[in-house]
Amino acid sequence: MIRVAVTGAKGRMGSTVVQAVTDASDMEVVALFDAGDEITPQSVNGAQVAVDFSIPSVTESNVHALLDAGVDVVVGTTGWTEESYARVREHAEAAGRAVLIAPNFAMGAVLAMKFAAMAAPYFESAEVIEMHHPAKVDAPSGTAVATARGIAKARAEAGLGEMPDATETDELGSRGGRVDGIPVHAVRMRGLTASEEILLGNVGEQLVIRTDSFDRVSFMPGVLLGVRRVIGRTGLTIGLDQVMGL
Ligand SMILES: NC(=O)C1=CN([C@@H]2O[C@H](COP(=O)(O)OP(=O)(O)OC[C@H]3O[C@@H](n4cnc5c(N)ncnc54)[C@H](OP(=O)(O)O)[C@@H]3O)[C@@H](O)[C@H]2O)C=CC1
Ligand SMILES: O=C(O)C1=N[C@H](C(=O)O)C[C@H](O)C1
């Protein structure tokens, strides 16, 4: 049995993870953490892997505390930067432990990011629209940032230049934010859970890649896969695709 701790255990995602781990035949929940609970070598209660779905402002410090407690970590919380990745990579390597950080654990979203990067070199224009429930505290979504970065990297490697855009005035920021030059638009709407549309355009054609999570159970197969695959690794892995052989 894999002994699992969950941080952010009372949250929307954390409580769904607790149920999924409880239902998995090869795992058991051994520790739960929420705001105010201290993560120590004692309080992790022998956990081998922790799953963090907390909040962007605390996720990095949770990961450092979990590594200090001798636990590998699977992270779904957003808000990571190149600098925080670097600090965690260094800590995990020094500790001989593993951290897997994934902006999205839903299979559809993981594949949509992959397909977008594959398609990007063949289209003049690319924009990302992410759509989420109104209780989400961060924008743009971690998934949209990762999608845009993947598109930008693929465009750069293919030698593509600036996208066509004649906009001269945009006082309201209507053209969206830019992630590595790719426009990203965020919608917050009652009724939604998590959706993303990637629009790619050429003269006379458009490709739309869309992924929808209608329920948080959609993230659970990926989270459980991450728990199983993080064991035995060392250092930092970014993206579920990296442990899926994609
Ligand atoms: N990678 C993926 O596939 C997915 C990622 N996410 C991301 O996961 C994160 C959580 O989302 P969601 O579950 O909707 O958010 P919630 O706000 O529902 O849950 C966050 C939980 O973390 C708790 N918390 C606050 N501080 C701490 C702390 N120091 N240590 C441990 N727990 C703490 C909160 O407690 P309190 O309310 O008392 O402050 C709350 O219970 C977000 O960043 C979201 O973007 C979401 C879905 C999928
Ligand atoms: O807050 C959410 O709900 C989600 N957050 C992640 C993100 O920011 O990409 C993953 C998914 O979109 C749901």
Coordinates of N, CA and C and ligand atoms in Angstrom, one line a residue, residues 12-13 76 78 103-105 130-133 136-138 140-144 193-196 213 216 219, ligand 2:
R12 N -11.8 22.0 -2.4 CA -12.6 21.3 -3.5 C -11.8 20.1 -4.1
M13 N -10.5 20.4 -4.4 CA -9.7 19.3 -5.0 C -9.2 18.4 -3.9
G76 N -0.6 19.8 -7.5 CA -1.5 20.3 -8.6 C -1.8 21.8 -8.4
T78 N -1.5 25.8 -8.5 CA -1.0 26.7 -9.5 C -0.1 27.7 -8.8
P103 N 0.3 21.3 -14.1 CA -0.8 22.3 -14.1 C -2.1 21.7 -14.3
N104 N -2.2 20.5 -14.8 CA -3.5 19.9 -15.0 C -3.4 18.4 -15.1
F105 N -4.2 17.6 -14.3 CA -4.1 16.2 -14.3 C -5.2 15.5 -15.1
E130 N -9.2 30.4 -21.5 CA -9.5 29.5 -20.4 C -10.8 30.0 -19.7
M131 N -11.6 29.0 -19.2 CA -12.9 29.3 -18.7 C -13.1 28.5 -17.4
H132 N -13.3 29.2 -16.3 CA -13.4 28.5 -15.0 C -14.5 28.9 -14.1
H133 N -14.7 28.2 -13.0 CA -15.7 28.5 -12.0 C -15.3 29.8 -11.3
K136 N -12.4 30.5 -8.4 CA -10.9 30.4 -8.7 C -10.2 31.7 -8.4
V137 N -9.1 31.6 -7.6 CA -8.4 32.8 -7.1 C -7.4 33.4 -8.1
D138 N -6.9 32.5 -9.0 CA -5.8 33.0 -9.9 C -6.2 33.1 -11.3
P140 N -4.2 34.2 -15.3 CA -4.8 33.1 -16.0 C -4.5 31.8 -15.3
S141 N -5.2 30.7 -15.7 CA -5.0 29.4 -15.1 C -3.6 28.9 -15.4
G142 N -3.1 28.0 -14.5 CA -1.8 27.4 -14.7 C -1.8 26.6 -16.0
T143 N -2.9 26.0 -16.4 CA -3.0 25.3 -17.6 C -2.8 26.2 -18.8
A144 N -3.5 27.4 -18.8 CA -3.4 28.3 -19.9 C -1.9 28.8 -20.0
T193 N -16.7 24.3 -14.5 CA -15.6 23.8 -13.6 C -14.3 24.3 -14.2
A194 N -13.8 23.6 -15.3 CA -12.6 24.0 -15.9 C -12.6 23.7 -17.4
S195 N -12.4 24.7 -18.2 CA -12.4 24.4 -19.7 C -11.3 25.3 -20.3
E196 N -10.9 24.8 -21.5 CA -9.9 25.6 -22.2 C -10.1 25.4 -23.7
S213 N -13.4 19.9 -18.2 CA -13.6 19.1 -17.0 C -14.9 19.5 -16.4
R216 N -14.7 17.4 -10.8 CA -13.3 17.3 -10.4 C -12.8 15.8 -10.3
F219 N -9.9 14.8 -12.7 CA -8.5 15.0 -12.4 C -7.9 13.7 -11.7
Ligands
LIG2 O1 -8.7 26.2 -10.1 C1 -9.1 25.3 -10.9 O2 -10.3 24.9 -10.8 C2 -8.2 24.7 -11.8 N1 -7.0 25.0 -11.8 C3 -5.9 24.5 -12.7 C4 -5.4 25.6 -13.5 O3 -5.2 26.8 -13.0 O4 -5.0 25.4 -14.6 C5 -6.3 23.3 -13.4 C6 -7.7 23.3 -13.9 O5 -7.9 24.2 -14.9 C7 -8.7 23.6 -12.8

